[in-house]
Tab-separated table of C-alpha atoms in Angstrom:
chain	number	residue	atom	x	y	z
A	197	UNK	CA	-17.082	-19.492	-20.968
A	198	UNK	CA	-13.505	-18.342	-21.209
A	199	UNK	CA	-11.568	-15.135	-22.664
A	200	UNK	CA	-8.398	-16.024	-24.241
A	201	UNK	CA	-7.830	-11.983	-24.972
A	202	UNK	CA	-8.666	-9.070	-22.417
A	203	UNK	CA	-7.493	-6.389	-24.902
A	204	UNK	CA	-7.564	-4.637	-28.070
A	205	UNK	CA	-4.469	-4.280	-30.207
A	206	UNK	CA	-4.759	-0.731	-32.239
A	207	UNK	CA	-1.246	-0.346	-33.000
A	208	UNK	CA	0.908	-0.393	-29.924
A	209	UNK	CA	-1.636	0.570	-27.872
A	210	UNK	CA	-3.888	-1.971	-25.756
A	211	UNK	CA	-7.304	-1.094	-25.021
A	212	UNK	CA	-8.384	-3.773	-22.418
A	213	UNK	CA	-11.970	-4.800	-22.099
A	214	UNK	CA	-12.014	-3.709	-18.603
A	215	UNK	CA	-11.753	-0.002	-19.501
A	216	UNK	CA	-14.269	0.135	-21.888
A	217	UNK	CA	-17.180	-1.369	-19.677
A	218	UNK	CA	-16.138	1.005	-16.866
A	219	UNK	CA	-16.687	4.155	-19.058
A	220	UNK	CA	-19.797	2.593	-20.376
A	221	UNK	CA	-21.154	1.793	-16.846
A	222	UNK	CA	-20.186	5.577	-15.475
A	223	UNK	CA	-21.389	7.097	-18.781
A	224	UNK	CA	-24.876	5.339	-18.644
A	225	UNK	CA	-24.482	5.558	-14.977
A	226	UNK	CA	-24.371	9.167	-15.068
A	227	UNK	CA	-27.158	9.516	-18.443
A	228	UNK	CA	-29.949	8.166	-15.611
A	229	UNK	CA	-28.669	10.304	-12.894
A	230	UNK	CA	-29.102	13.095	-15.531
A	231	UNK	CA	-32.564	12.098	-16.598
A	232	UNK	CA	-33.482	11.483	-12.872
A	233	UNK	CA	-32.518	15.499	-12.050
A	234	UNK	CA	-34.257	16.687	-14.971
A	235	UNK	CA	-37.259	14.906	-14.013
A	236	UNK	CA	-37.340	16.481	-10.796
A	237	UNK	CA	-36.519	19.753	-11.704
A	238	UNK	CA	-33.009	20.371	-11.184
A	239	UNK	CA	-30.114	21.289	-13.859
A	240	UNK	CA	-28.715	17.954	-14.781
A	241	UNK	CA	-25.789	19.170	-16.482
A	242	UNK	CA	-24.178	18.973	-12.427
A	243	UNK	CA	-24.297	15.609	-13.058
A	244	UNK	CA	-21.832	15.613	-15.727
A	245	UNK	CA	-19.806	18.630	-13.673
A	246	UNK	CA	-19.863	16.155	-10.814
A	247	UNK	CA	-19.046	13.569	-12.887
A	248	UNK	CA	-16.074	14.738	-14.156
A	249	UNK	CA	-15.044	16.131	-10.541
A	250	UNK	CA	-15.277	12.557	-9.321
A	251	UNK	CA	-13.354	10.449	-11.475
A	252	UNK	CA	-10.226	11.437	-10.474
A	253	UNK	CA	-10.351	11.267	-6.683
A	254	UNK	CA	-12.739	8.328	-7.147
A	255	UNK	CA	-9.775	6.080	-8.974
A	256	UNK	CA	-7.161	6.817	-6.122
A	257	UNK	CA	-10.104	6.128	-3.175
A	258	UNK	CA	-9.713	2.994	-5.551
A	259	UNK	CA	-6.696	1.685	-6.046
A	260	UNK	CA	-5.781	3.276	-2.539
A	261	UNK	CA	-7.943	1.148	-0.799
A	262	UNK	CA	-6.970	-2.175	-2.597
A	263	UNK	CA	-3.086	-1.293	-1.873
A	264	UNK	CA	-4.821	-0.876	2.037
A	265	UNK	CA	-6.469	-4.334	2.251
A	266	UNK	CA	-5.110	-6.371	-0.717
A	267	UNK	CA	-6.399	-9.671	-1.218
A	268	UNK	CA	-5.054	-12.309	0.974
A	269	UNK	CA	-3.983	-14.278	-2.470
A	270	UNK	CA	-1.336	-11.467	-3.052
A	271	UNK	CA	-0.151	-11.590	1.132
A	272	UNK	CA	-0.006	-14.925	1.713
A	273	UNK	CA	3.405	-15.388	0.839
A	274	UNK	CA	4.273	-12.822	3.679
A	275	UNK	CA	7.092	-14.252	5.816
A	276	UNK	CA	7.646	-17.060	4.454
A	277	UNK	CA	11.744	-16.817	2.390
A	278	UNK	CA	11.653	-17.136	-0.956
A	279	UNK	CA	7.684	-16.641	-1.621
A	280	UNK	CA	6.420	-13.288	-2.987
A	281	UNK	CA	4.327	-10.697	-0.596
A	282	UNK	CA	2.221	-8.235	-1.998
A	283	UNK	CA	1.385	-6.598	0.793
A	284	UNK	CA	0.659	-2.583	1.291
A	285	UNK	CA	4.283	-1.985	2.144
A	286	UNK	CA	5.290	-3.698	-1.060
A	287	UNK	CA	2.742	-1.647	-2.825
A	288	UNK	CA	4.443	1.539	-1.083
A	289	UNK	CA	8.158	0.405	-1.772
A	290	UNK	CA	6.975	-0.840	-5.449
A	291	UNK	CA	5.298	2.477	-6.045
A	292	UNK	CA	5.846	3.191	-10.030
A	293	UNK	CA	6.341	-0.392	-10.929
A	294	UNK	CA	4.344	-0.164	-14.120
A	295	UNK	CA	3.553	-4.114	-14.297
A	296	UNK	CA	2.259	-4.666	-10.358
A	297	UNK	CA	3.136	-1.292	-8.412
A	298	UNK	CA	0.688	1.041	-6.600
A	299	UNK	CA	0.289	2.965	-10.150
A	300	UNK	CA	-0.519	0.185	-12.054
A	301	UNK	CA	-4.309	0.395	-12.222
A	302	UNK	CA	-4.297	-0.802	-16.020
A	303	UNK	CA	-3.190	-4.623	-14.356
A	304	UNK	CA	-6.464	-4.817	-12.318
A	305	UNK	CA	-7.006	-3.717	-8.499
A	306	UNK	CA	-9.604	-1.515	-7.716
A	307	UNK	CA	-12.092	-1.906	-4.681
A	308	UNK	CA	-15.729	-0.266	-5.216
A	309	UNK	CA	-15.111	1.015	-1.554
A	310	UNK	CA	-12.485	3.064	-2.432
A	311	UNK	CA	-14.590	3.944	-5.132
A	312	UNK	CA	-17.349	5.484	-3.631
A	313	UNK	CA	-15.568	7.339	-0.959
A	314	UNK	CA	-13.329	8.887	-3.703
A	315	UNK	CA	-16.564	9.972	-5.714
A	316	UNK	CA	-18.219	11.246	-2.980
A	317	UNK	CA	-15.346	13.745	-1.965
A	318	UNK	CA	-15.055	14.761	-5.725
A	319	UNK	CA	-18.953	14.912	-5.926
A	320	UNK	CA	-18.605	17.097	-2.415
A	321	UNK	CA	-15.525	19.562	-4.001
A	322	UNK	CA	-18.079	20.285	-7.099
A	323	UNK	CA	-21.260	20.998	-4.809
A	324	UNK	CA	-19.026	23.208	-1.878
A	325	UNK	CA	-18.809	26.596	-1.626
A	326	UNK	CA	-15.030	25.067	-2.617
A	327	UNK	CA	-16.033	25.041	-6.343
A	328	UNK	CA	-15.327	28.574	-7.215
A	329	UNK	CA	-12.324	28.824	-5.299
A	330	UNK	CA	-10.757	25.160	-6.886
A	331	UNK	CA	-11.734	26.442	-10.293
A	332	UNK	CA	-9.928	29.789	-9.818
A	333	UNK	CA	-6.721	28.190	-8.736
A	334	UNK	CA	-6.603	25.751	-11.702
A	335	UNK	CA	-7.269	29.289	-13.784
A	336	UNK	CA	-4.485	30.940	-11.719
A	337	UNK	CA	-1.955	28.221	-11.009
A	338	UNK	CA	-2.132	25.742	-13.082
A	339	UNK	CA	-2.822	27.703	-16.934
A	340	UNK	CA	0.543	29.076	-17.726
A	341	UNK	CA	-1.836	30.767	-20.890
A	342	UNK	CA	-3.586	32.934	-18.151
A	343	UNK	CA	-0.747	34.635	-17.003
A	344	UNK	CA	0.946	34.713	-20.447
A	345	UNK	CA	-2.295	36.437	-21.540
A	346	UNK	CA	-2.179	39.232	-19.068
A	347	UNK	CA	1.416	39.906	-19.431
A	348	UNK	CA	0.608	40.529	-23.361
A	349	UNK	CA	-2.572	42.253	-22.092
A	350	UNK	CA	-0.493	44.811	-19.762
A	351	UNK	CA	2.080	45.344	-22.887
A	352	UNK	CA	-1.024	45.849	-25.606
A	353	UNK	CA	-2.775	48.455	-22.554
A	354	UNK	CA	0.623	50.260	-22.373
A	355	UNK	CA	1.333	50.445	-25.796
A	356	UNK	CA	-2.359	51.822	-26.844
A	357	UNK	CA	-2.366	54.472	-23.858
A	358	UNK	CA	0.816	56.217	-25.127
A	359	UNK	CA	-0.321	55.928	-28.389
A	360	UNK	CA	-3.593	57.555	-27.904
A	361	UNK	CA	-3.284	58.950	-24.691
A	362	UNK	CA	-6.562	57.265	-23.622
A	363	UNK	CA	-6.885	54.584	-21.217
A	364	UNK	CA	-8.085	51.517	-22.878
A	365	UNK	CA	-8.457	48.871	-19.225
A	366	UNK	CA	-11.969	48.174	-20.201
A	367	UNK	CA	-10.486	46.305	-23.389
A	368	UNK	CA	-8.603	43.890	-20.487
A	369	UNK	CA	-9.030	40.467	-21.173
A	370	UNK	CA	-11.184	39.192	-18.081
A	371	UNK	CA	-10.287	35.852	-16.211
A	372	UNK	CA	-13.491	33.969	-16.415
A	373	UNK	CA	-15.240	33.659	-13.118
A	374	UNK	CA	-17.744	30.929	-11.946
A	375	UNK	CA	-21.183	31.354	-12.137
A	376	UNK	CA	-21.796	28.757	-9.108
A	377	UNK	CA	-23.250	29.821	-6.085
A	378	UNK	CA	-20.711	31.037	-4.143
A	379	UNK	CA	-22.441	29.079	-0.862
A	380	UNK	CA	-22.479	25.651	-3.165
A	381	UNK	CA	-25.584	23.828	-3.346
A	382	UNK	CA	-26.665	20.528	-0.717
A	383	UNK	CA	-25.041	17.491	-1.015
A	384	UNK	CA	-27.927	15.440	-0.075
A	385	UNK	CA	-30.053	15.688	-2.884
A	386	UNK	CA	-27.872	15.216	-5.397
A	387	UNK	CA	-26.628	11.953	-3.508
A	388	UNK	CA	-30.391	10.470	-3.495
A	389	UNK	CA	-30.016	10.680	-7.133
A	390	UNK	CA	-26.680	9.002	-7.001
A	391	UNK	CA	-27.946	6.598	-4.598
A	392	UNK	CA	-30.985	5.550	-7.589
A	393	UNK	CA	-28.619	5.359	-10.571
A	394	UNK	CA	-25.121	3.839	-9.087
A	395	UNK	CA	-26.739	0.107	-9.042
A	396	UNK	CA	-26.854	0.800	-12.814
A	397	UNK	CA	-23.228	1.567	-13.174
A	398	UNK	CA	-22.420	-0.992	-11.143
A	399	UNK	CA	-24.516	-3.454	-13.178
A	400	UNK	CA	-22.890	-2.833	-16.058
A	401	UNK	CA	-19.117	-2.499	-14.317
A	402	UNK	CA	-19.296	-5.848	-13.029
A	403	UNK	CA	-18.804	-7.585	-16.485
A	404	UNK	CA	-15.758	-6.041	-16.139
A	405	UNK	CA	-14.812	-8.426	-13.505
A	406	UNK	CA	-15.950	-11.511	-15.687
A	407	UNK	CA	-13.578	-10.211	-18.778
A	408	UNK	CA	-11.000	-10.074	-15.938
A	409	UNK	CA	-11.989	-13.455	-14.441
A	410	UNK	CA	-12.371	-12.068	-10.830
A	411	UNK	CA	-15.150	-11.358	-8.564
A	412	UNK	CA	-15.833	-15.166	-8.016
A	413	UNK	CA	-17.177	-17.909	-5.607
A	414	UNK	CA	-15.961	-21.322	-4.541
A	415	UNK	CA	-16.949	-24.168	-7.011
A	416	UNK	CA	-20.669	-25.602	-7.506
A	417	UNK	CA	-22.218	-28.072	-8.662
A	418	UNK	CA	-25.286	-25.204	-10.050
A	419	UNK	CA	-25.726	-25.564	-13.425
A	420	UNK	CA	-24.765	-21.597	-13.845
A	421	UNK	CA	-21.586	-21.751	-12.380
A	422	UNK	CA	-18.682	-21.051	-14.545
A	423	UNK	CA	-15.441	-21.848	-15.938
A	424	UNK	CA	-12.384	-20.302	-14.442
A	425	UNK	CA	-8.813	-20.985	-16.362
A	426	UNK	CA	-5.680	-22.230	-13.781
A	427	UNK	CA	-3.971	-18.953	-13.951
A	428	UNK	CA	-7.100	-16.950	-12.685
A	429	UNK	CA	-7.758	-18.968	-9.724
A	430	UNK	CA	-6.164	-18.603	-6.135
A	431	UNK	CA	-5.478	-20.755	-3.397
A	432	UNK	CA	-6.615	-23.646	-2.524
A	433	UNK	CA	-7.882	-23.961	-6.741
A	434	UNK	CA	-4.795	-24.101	-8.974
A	435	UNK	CA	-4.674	-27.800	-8.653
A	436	UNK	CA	-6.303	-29.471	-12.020
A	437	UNK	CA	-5.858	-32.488	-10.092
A	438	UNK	CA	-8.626	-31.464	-6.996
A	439	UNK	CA	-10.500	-28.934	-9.215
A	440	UNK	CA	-9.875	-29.835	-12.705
A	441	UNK	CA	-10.485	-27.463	-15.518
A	442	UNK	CA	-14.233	-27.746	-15.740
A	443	UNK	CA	-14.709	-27.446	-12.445
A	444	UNK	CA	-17.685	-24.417	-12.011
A	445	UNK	CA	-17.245	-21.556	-9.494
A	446	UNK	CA	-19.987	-19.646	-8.187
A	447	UNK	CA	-20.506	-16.480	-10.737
A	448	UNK	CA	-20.572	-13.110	-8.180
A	449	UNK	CA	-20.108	-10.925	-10.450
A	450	UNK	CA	-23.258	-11.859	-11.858
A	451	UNK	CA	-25.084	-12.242	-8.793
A	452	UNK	CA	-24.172	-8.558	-7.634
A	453	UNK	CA	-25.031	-7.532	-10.944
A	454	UNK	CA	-28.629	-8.724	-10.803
A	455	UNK	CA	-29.087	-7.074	-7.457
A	456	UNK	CA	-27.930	-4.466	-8.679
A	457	UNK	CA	-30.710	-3.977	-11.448
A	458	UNK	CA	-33.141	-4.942	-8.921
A	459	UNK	CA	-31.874	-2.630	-6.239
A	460	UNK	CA	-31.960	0.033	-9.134
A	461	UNK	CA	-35.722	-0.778	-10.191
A	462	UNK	CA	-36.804	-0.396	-5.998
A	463	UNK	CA	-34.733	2.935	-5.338
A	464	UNK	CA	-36.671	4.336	-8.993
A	465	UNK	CA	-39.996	3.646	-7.457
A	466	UNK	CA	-39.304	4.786	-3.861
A	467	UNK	CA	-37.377	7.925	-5.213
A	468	UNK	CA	-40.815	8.755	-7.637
A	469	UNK	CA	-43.569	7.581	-5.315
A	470	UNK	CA	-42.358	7.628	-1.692
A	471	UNK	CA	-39.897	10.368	-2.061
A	472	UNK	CA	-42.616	13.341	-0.638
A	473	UNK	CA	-42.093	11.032	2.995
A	474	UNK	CA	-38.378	11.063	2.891
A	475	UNK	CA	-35.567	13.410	3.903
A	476	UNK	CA	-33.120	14.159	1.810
A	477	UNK	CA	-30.093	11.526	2.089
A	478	UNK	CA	-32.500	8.646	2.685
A	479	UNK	CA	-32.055	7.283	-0.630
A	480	UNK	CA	-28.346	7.423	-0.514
A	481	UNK	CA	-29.285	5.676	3.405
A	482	UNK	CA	-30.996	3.053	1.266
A	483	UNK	CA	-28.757	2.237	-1.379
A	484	UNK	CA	-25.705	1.938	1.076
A	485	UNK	CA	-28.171	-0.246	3.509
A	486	UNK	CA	-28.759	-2.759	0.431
A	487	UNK	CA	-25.552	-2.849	-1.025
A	488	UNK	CA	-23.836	-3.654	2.361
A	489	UNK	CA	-26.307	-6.212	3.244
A	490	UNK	CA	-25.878	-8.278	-0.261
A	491	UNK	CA	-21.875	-7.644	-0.081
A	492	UNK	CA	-22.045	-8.616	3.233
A	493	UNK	CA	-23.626	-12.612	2.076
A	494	UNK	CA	-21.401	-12.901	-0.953
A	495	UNK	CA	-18.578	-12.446	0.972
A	496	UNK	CA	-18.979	-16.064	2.201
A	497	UNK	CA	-18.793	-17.259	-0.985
A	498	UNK	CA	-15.632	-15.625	-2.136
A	499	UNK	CA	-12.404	-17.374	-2.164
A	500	UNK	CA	-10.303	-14.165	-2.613
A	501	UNK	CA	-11.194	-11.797	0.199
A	502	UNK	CA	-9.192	-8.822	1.745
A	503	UNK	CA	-8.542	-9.264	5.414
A	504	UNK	CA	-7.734	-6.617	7.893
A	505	UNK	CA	-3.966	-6.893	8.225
A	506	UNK	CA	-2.674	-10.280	9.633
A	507	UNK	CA	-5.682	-10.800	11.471
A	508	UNK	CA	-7.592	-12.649	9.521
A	509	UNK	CA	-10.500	-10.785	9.442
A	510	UNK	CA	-12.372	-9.742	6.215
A	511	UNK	CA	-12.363	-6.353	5.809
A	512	UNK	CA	-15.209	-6.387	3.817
A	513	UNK	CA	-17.366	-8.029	5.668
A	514	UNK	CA	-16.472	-5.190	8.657
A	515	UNK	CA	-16.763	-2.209	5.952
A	516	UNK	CA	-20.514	-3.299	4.975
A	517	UNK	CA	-21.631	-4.734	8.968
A	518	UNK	CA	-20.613	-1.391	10.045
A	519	UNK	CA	-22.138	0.779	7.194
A	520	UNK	CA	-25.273	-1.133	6.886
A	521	UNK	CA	-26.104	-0.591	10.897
A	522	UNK	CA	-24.974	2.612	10.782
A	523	UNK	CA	-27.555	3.341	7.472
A	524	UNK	CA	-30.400	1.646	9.189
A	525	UNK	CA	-29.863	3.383	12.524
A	526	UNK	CA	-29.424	6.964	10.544
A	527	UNK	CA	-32.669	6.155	8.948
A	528	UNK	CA	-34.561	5.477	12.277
A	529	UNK	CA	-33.376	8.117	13.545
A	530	UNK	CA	-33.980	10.743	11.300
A	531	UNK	CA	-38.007	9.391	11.161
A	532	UNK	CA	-38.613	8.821	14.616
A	533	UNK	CA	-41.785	10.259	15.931
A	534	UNK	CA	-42.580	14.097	16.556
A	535	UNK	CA	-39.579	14.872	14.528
A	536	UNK	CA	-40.532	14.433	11.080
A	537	UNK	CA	-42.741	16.944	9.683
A	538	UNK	CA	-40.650	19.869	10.792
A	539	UNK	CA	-37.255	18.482	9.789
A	540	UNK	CA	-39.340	18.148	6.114
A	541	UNK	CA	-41.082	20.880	5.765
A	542	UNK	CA	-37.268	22.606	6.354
A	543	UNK	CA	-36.062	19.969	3.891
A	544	UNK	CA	-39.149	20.638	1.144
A	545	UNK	CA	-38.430	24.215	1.033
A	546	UNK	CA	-34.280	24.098	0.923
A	547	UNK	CA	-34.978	21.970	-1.799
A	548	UNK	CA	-37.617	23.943	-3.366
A	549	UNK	CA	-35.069	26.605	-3.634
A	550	UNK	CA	-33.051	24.435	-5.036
A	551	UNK	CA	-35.011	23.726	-7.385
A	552	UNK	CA	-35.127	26.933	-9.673
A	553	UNK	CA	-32.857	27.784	-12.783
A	554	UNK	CA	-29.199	27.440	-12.188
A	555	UNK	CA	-26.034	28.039	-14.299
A	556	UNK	CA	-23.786	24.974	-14.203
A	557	UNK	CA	-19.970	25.690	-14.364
């Protein structure tokens, strides 16, 4: 199982593989989000809003957090003359190099860390009582038309009042304004949806690491192992003399992307059947606890890890121990006994008022 091409040639422009599955796994990613909110009686076009308001900040978390902990396959040439190091001051000193640099996102390097983190601050800018105010500076700032278009205004207003003698303001052209609440809406509930349909796009995205011919383990003898070409592998593997060509590595990519669809089928049913004895957040406490704890286990399978600097240790593995205890001991907390019913009943009727007809921006 091998890819001899990871693009498409339309003219001189590539389109690589890798793109295209990570729009499909946001877009469909994002279509059950939407179906999840309308189900439960919220507007669902803030999913696309948030959507949109994540993308951006969730590519830098990204790459921003690969050029942080880069694999240990692009550092370990560090101090040794003559070998090339790839480490995060190489990414900073190599910043616009459009082949390996700190911009160059199309050549691979992205870390679903990052990711997340990213979202989440762009999902948090769209829900804050920040959303009026961001979307008033773009208007303001950053659309040379708007102040173009009240400078002719101001002339045509001028004009028309010595002409008629009348004032004519109320024909002003009006800068459009926000219909969001001006207090934002909770971030919570909207993240227990997020926390049900991410294992989806992350399903999906991890193909994108097979096309690539990352994301994988150390060989096996398993009769679903697979292929991985010389120029893909990393240390200790490039040797077709120890590992020859059809030697199988373990598949992680596909093993995170069945837990993912199996993590997504769980959070459906406890978001539908179990959700009237949660808080909001739980969910998003759930998917985090599951998704650290299987990252957590793979990461002893795969032969290119991040560590922490030069000290050997995977950051990884320390990013998901540390957010899967801290999950698991935010959940306990939040349900232990004599607390509950009045931190819900608050909880039911924020959300209740939540709940009725909003106008999306």
């Amino acid at each position: 199982m091998e890819f001899e091409q990871t693009y498409i040639v339309v003219g001189n422009l590539q389109i690589r593989y890798y793109g295209i599955i990570i729009v499909v796994a946001l877009l469909l990613g994002a279509t059950v989000a939407s179906l999840l909110a309308k189900r439960t009686g919220r507007d669902p076009d803030h999913i696309w809003g948030g959507l949109t308001w994540a993308i951006i900040p969730g590519i830098i978390g990204a790459r921003l957090w690969f050029i942080l902990f880069p694999p240990v396959s692009l550092t370990a040439g560090c101090g040794i003359e003559g070998e090339v190091c790839q480490n995060t001051a190489w990414f900073l000193d190599n910043f616009f190099d459009s082949q390996n640099g700190a911009i160059a996102i199309w050549s691979g390097g992205l870390s679903i860390f990052g990711a997340i983190i990213g979202g989440v601050f762009g999902a948090y800018l769209y829900l804050s009582r920040w959303h009026n105010r961001i979307i008033n500076l773009f208007i303001t700032i950053l659309t040379p038309v708007f102040w173009l278009s009240q400078a002719a205004t101001w002339l045509a207003e001028s004009l028309m009042a010595r002409v008629t003698g009348k004032d004519v303001s109320a024909f002003r052209y009006q800068r459009p304004v926000s219909s969001f609440p001006d207090d934002g809406m909770r971030l919570a509930p909207w993240m227990d949806v997020a926390g049900v349909a991410i294992p989806v796009g992350q399903a999906i995205g991890r193909f994108a690491n097979y096309v690539n011919q990352e994301l994988y383990g150390a060989p096996t003898t398993l009769p679903w192992g697979i292929q991985i070409p010389r120029d893909a592998r990393v240390a200790p593997y490039e040797s077709l003399i120890d590992y020859p060509s059809d030697t199988l590595f373990h598949p992680l990519w596909a093993y995170e992307a069945l837990w993912s669809l199996v993590a997504f089928y769980v959070l459906w049913r406890i978001y539908h059947q179990y959700r009237d004895r949660l808080l909001s957040g739980d969910v998003l406490l759930l998917y985090i606890a599951q998704y650290s704890f299987v990252r957590f286990l793979l990461e002893f399978l795969r032969v290119e890890i991040a560590t922490i600097g030069a000290s050997g240790i995977n950051s990884s593995q320390t990013i998901t121990l540390i957010a899967f205890l801290a999950s698991v001991a935010l959940l306990l907390y939040r349900h232990r006994g004599g607390k509950y019913s009045g931190a819900k009943g608050a909880d039911v009727a924020a959300e209740q008022a939540e709940q009725l007809p909003q106008s999306s921006a």
